Tab-separated table of C-alpha atoms in Angstrom:
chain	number	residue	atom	x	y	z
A	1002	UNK	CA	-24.523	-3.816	-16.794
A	1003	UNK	CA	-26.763	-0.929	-16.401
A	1004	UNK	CA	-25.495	-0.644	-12.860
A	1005	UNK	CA	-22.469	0.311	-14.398
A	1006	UNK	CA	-23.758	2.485	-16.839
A	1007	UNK	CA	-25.402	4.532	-14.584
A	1008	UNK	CA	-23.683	8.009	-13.826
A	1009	UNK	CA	-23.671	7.790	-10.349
A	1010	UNK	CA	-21.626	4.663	-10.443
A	1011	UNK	CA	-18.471	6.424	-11.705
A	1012	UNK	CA	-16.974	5.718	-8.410
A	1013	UNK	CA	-16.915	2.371	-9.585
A	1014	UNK	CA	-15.169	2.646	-12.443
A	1015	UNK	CA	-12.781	4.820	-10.806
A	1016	UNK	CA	-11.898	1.573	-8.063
A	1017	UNK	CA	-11.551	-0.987	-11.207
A	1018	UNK	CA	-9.219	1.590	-13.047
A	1019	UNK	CA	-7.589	2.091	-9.690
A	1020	UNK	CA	-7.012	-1.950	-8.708
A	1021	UNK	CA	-5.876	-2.022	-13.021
A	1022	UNK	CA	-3.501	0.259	-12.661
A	1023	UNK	CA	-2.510	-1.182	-9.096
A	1024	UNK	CA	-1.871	-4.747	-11.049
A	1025	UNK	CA	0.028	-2.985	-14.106
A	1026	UNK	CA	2.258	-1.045	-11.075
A	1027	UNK	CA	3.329	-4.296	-9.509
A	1028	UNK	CA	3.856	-6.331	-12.435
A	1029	UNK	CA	6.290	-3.744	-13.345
A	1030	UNK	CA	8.251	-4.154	-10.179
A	1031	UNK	CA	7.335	0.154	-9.189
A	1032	UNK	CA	6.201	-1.183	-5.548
A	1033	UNK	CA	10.417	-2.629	-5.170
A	1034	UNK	CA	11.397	0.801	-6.481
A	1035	UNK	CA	8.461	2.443	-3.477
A	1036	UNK	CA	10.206	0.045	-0.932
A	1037	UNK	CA	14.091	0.636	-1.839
A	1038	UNK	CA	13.151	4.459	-1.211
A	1039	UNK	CA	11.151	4.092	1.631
A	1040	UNK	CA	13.418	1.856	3.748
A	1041	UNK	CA	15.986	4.429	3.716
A	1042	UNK	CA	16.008	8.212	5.373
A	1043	UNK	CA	15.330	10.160	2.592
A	1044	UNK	CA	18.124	12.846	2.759
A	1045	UNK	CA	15.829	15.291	0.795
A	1046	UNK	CA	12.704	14.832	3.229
A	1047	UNK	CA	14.482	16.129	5.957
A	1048	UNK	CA	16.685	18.897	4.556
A	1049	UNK	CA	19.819	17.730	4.226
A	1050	UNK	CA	20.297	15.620	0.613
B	1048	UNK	CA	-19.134	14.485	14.437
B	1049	UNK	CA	-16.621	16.881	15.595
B	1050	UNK	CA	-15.253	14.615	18.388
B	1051	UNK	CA	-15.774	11.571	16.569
B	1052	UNK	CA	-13.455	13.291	13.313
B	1053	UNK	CA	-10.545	13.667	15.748
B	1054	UNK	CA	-10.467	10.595	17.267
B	1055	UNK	CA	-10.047	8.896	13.694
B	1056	UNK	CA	-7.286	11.488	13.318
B	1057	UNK	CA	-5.350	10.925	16.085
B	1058	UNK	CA	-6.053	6.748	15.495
B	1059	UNK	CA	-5.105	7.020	12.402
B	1060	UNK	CA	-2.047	9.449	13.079
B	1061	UNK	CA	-0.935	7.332	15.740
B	1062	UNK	CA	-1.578	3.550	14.364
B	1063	UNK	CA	0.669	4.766	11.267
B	1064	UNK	CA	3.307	6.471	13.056
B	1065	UNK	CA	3.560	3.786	15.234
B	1066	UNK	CA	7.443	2.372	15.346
B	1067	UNK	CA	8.170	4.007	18.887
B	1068	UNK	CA	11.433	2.657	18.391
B	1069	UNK	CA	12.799	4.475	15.512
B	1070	UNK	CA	11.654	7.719	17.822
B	1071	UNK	CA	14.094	6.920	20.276
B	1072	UNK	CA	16.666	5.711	18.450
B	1073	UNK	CA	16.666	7.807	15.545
B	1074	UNK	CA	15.667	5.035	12.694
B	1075	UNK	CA	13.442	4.219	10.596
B	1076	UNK	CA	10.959	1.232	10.109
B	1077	UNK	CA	12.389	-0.778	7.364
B	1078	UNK	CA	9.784	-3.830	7.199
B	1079	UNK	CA	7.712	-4.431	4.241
B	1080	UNK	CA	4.879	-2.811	5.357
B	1081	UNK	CA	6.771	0.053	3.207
B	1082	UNK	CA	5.848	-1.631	0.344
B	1083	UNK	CA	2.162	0.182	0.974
B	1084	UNK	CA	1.590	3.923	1.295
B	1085	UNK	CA	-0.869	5.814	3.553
B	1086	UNK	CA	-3.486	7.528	2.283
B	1087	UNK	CA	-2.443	11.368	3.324
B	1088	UNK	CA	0.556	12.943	3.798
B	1089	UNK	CA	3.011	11.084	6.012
B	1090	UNK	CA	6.621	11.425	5.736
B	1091	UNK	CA	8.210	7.820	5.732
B	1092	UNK	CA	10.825	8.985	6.428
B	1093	UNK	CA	9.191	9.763	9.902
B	1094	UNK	CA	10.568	7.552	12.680
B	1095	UNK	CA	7.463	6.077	13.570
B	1096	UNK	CA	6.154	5.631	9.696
B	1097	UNK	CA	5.323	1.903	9.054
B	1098	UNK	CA	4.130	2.936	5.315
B	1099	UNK	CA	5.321	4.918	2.432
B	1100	UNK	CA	4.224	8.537	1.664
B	1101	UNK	CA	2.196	8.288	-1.459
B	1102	UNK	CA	3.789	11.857	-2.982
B	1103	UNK	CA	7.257	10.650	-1.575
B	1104	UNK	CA	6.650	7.515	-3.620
B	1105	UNK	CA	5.237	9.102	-6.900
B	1106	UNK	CA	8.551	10.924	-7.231
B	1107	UNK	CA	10.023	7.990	-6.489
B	1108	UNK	CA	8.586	6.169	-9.272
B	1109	UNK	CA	8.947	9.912	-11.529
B	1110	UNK	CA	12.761	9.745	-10.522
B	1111	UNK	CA	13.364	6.499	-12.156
B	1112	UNK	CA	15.989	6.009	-14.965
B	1113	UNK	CA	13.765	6.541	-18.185
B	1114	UNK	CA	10.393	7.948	-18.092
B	1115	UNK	CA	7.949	5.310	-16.596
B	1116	UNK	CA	4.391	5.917	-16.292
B	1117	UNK	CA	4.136	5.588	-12.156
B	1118	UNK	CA	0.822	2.920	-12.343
B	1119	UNK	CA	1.294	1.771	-8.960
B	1120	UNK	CA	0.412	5.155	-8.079
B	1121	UNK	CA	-1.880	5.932	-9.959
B	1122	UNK	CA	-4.028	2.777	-9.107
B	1123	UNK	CA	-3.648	3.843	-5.210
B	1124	UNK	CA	-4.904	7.439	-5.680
B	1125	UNK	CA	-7.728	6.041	-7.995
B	1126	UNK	CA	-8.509	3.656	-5.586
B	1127	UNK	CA	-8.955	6.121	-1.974
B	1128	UNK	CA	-9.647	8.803	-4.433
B	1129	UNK	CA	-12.695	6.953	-5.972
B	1130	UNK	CA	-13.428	5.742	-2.620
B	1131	UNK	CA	-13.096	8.691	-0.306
B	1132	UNK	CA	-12.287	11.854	-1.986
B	1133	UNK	CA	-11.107	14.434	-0.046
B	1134	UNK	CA	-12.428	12.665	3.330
B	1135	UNK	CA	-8.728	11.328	3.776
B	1136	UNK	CA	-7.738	15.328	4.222
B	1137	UNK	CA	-10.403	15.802	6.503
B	1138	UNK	CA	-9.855	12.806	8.110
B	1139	UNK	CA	-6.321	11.097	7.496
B	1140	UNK	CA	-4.021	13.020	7.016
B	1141	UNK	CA	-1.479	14.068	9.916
B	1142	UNK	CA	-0.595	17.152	8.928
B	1143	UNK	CA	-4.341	18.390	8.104
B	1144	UNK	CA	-4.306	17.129	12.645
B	1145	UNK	CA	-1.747	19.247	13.084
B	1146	UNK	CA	-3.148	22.496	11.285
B	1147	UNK	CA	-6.520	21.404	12.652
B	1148	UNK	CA	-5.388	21.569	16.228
B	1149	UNK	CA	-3.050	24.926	15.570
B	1150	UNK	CA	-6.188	26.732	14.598
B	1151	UNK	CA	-7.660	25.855	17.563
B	1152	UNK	CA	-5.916	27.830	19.504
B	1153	UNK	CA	-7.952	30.848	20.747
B	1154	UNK	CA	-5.213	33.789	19.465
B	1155	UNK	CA	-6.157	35.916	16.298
B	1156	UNK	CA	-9.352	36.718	14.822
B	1157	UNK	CA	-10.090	33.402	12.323
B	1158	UNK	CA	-10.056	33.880	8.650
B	1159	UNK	CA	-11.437	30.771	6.472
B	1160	UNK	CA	-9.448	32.098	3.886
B	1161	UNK	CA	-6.635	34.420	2.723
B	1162	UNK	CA	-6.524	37.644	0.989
B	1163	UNK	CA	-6.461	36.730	-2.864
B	1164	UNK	CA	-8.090	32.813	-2.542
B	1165	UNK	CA	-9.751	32.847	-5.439
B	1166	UNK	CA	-6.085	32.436	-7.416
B	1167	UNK	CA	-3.682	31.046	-4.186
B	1168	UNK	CA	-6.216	28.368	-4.101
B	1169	UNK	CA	-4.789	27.426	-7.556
B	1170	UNK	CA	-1.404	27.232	-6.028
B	1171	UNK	CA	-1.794	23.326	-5.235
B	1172	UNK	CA	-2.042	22.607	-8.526
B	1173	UNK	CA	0.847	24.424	-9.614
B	1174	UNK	CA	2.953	22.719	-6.848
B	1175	UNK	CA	1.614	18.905	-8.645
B	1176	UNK	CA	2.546	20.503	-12.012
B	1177	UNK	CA	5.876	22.158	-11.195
B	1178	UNK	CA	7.665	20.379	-8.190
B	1179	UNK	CA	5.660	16.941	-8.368
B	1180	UNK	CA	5.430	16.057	-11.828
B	1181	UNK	CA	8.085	17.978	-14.123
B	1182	UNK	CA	10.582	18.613	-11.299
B	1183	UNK	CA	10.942	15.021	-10.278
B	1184	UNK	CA	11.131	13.966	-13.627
B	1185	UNK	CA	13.750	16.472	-15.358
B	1186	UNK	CA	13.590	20.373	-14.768
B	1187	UNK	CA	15.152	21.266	-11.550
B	1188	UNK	CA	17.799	18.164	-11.667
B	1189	UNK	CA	18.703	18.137	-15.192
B	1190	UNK	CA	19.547	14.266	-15.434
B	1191	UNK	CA	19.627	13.769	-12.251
B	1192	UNK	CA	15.912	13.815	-11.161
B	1193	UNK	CA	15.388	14.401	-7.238
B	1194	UNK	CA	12.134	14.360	-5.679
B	1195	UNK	CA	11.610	18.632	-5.431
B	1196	UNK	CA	8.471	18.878	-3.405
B	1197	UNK	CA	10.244	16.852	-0.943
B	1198	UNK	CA	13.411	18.649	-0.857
B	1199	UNK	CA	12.322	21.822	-1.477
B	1200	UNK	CA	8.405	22.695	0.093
B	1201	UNK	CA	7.370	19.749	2.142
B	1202	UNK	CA	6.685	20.629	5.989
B	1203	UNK	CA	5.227	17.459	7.082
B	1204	UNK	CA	9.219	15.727	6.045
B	1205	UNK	CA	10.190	18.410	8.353
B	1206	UNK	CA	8.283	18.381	11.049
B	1207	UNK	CA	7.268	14.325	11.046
B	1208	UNK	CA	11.077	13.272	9.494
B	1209	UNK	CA	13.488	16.127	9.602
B	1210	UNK	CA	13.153	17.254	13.128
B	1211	UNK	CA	12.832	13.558	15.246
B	1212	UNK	CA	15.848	12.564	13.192
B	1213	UNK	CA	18.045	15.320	13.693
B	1214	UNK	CA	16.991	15.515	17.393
B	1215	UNK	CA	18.000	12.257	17.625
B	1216	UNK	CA	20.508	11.444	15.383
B	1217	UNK	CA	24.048	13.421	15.951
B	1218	UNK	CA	25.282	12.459	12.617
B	1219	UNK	CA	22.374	13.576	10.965
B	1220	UNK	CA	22.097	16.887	12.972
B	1221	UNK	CA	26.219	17.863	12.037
B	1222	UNK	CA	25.313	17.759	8.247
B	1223	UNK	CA	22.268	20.198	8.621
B	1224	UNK	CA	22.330	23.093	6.407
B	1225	UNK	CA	20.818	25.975	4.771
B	1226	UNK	CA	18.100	23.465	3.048
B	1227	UNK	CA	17.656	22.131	6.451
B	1228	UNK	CA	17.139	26.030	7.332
B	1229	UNK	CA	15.214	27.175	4.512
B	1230	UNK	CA	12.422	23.590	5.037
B	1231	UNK	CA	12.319	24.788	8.845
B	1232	UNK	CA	10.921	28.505	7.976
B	1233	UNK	CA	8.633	26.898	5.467
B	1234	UNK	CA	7.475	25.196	8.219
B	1235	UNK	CA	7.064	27.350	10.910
B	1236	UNK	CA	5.657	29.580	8.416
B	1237	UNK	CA	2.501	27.555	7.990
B	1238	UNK	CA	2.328	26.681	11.276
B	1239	UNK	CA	1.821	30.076	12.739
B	1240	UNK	CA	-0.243	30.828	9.477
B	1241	UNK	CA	-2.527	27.735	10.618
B	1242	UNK	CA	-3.261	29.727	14.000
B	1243	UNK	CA	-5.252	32.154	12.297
B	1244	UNK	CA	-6.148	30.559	8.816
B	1245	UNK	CA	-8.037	27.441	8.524
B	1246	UNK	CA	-5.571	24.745	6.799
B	1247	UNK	CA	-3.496	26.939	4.665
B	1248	UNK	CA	-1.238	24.291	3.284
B	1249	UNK	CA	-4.111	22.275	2.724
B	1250	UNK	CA	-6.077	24.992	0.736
B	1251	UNK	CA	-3.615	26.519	-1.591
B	1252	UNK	CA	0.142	24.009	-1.373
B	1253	UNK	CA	-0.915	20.740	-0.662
B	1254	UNK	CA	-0.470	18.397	-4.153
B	1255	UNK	CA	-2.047	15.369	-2.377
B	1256	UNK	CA	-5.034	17.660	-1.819
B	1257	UNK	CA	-5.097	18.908	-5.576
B	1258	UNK	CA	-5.057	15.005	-6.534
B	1259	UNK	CA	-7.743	14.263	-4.124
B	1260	UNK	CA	-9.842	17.001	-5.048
B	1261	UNK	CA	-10.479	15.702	-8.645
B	1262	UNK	CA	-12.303	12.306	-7.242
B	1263	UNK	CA	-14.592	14.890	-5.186
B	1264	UNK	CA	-17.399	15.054	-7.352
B	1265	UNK	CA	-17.665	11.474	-7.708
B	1266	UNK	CA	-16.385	9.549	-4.610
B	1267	UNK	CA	-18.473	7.098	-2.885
B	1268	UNK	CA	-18.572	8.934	-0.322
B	1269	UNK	CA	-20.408	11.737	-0.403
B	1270	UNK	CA	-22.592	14.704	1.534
B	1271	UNK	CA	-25.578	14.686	-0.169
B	1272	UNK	CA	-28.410	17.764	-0.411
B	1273	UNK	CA	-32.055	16.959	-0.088
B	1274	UNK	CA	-32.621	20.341	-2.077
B	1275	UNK	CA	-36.302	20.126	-1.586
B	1276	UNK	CA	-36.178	20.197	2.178
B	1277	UNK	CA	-33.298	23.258	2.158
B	1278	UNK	CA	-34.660	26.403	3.591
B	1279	UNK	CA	-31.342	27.895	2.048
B	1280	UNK	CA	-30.504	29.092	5.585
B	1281	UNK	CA	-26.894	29.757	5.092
B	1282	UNK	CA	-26.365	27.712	8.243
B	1283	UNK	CA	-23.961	25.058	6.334
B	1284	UNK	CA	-21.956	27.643	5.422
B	1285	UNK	CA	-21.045	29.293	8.087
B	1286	UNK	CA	-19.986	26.482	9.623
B	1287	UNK	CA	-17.822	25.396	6.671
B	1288	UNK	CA	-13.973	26.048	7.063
B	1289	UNK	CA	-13.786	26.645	3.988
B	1290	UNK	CA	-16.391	28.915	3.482
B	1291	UNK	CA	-18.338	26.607	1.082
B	1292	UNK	CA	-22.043	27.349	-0.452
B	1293	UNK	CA	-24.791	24.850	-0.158
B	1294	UNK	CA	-24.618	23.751	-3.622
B	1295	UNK	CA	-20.615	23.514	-3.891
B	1296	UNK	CA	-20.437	21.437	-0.697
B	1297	UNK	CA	-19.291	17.739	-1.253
B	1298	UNK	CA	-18.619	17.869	-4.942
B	1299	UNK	CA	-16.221	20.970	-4.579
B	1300	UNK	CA	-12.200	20.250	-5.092
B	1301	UNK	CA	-12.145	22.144	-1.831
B	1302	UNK	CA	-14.420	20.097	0.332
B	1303	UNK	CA	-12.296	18.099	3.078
B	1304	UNK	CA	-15.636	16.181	3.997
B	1305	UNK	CA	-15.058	17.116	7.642
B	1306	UNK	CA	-18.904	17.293	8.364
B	1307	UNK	CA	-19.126	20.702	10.161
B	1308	UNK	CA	-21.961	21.251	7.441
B	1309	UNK	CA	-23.756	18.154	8.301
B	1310	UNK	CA	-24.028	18.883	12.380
B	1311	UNK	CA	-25.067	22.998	11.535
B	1312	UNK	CA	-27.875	21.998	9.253
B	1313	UNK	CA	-30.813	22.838	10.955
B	1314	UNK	CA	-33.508	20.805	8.647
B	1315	UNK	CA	-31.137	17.776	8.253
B	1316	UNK	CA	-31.138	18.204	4.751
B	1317	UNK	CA	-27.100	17.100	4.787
B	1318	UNK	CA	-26.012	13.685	5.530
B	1319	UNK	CA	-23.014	11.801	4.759
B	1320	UNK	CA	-24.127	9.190	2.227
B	1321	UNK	CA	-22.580	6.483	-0.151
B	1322	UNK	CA	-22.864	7.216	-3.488
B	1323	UNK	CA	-24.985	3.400	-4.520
């Protein structure tokens, strides 16, 4: 534990909040909702939407 | 380190924008590697993207029926940013190559900066606030959200999505209009700027950049000082593009990690180092 305690570790916590909120995203379907948009030209990117 | 910075650029530029077909056919990559986004600022709607843009896919998530807190995006910019900071700028992104590679170009007299950077550099942040964050999720659409930094600012849609498309796609190029227009001056704008200023968009419009920058002072990654061996030369900072003091360099919002710093220092008292 005092590995994480340590201040120059905060990197660390940054990756666990990171892969938490990655796990929260997906269980809440938001990478379907990144896909749907992706897979499709995105009118607004490219001027004309 | 110079040499070495834009190979991994154009790799990285390259292996991600790599669905030649869509180039010549005018169509985008539509396998589930778009479930992913790159790190930097790519475009997917770029012919050759075979991953999401992670600011076109924030809005998406901000542009949702309901207010939803975008997690899955989140997570990915705490993850690289954690991990990297601002070293995906410096080294990731394709439209940091681009500007890179403009201001190469020997015409002008090179500024690091422009006239009045101590507030345009705060411009980035208003472009998160404003066109990100509040005008994907309600201001500039009312109910119906849109993603505005896309439609209304973004060059690298333009000039990685907008302009392969249209000069490939006949359908697409009839129903180009004065937001087609308005994108392309944007966009030649900061590419002539780029000439003579080192990575404008990057310093003062780029969003990505403003998120980035926050991880900065903590990232693994790091350049780290051995103050006790620093003859306080100034060395490191002229060789910054961004015109960076000793003391700011690394854990600055504005550091892009590009190691210019690291090859000028005369004492090696700078050295890219992981932060364990």
């Amino acid at each position: 534990m005092d590995f994480l305690k340590n201040k120059s570790h905060r990197w660390l916590w940054g990756v666990l909040a990171g892969i938490l909120f990655l796990g929260a995203g997906a269980a809440k379907g938001q990478f379907s909702v990144i896909f749907r948009k992706a897979v499709m030209i995105c009118l607004e990117c490219i001027g004309i939407g | 380190m110079k040499r070495l910075r834009l190979v991994v650029q154009l790799l990285f530029t390259i292996v991600t924008n790599g669905y030649a077909y869509g180039f010549l056919n005018g169509k985008i990559y539509q396998g589930r590697l778009k479930y992913t986004c790159v790190p930097g600022l790519n475009c997917y709607s770029c012919p050759g993207a075979l991953a999401s843009c992670p600011l076109g896919a924030l809005q998406a998530l901000l542009n949702q029926q309901g207010f939803q807190i975008p997690f899955g995006m989140l997570g990915f910019f705490f993850l690289f940013g954690s991990l990297l900071g601002r070293m995906i700028c410096g080294w990731m992104c394709p439209f940091g190559l681009v500007q890179d590679l403009l201001h190469r170009i020997p015409l002008f007299h090179k500024r690091k900066k422009m006239p009045f950077h101590s507030v345009l550099k705060y411009g980035k942040y208003a472009v998160l606030v404003f066109l990100v964050l509040i005008g994907s999720s309600f201001l500039f659409g009312g109910f119906a959200k849109m993603p505005a930094f896309c439609k209304f600012l973004c060059p690298s849609g333009t000039l990685f999505g907008a302009l392969p498309l249209l000069g490939s796609n006949e359908m697409l190029r009839s129903q180009a209009g004065g937001l087609f227009w308005w994108k392309l001056g944007i966009l030649l704008l900061i590419l002539a700027l780029s000439v003579k200023v080192y990575r404008p968009f990057c310093q003062y419009l780029c969003p990505l950049g403003a998120i980035y920058g926050w991880f900065n002072g903590f990232s693994l990654v790091q350049i780290r000082w051995e103050k006790e061996q620093c003859i306080l030369c100034g060395a490191c900072q002229k060789a910054c593009p961004v015109d960076l003091a000793v003391d700011e360099i690394s854990i600055s919002a504005e550091c892009i990690r590009c190691g210019k710093c690291v090859t000028a220092c005369p004492r090696d008292c700078l050295s890219f180092r992981k932060k364990v």
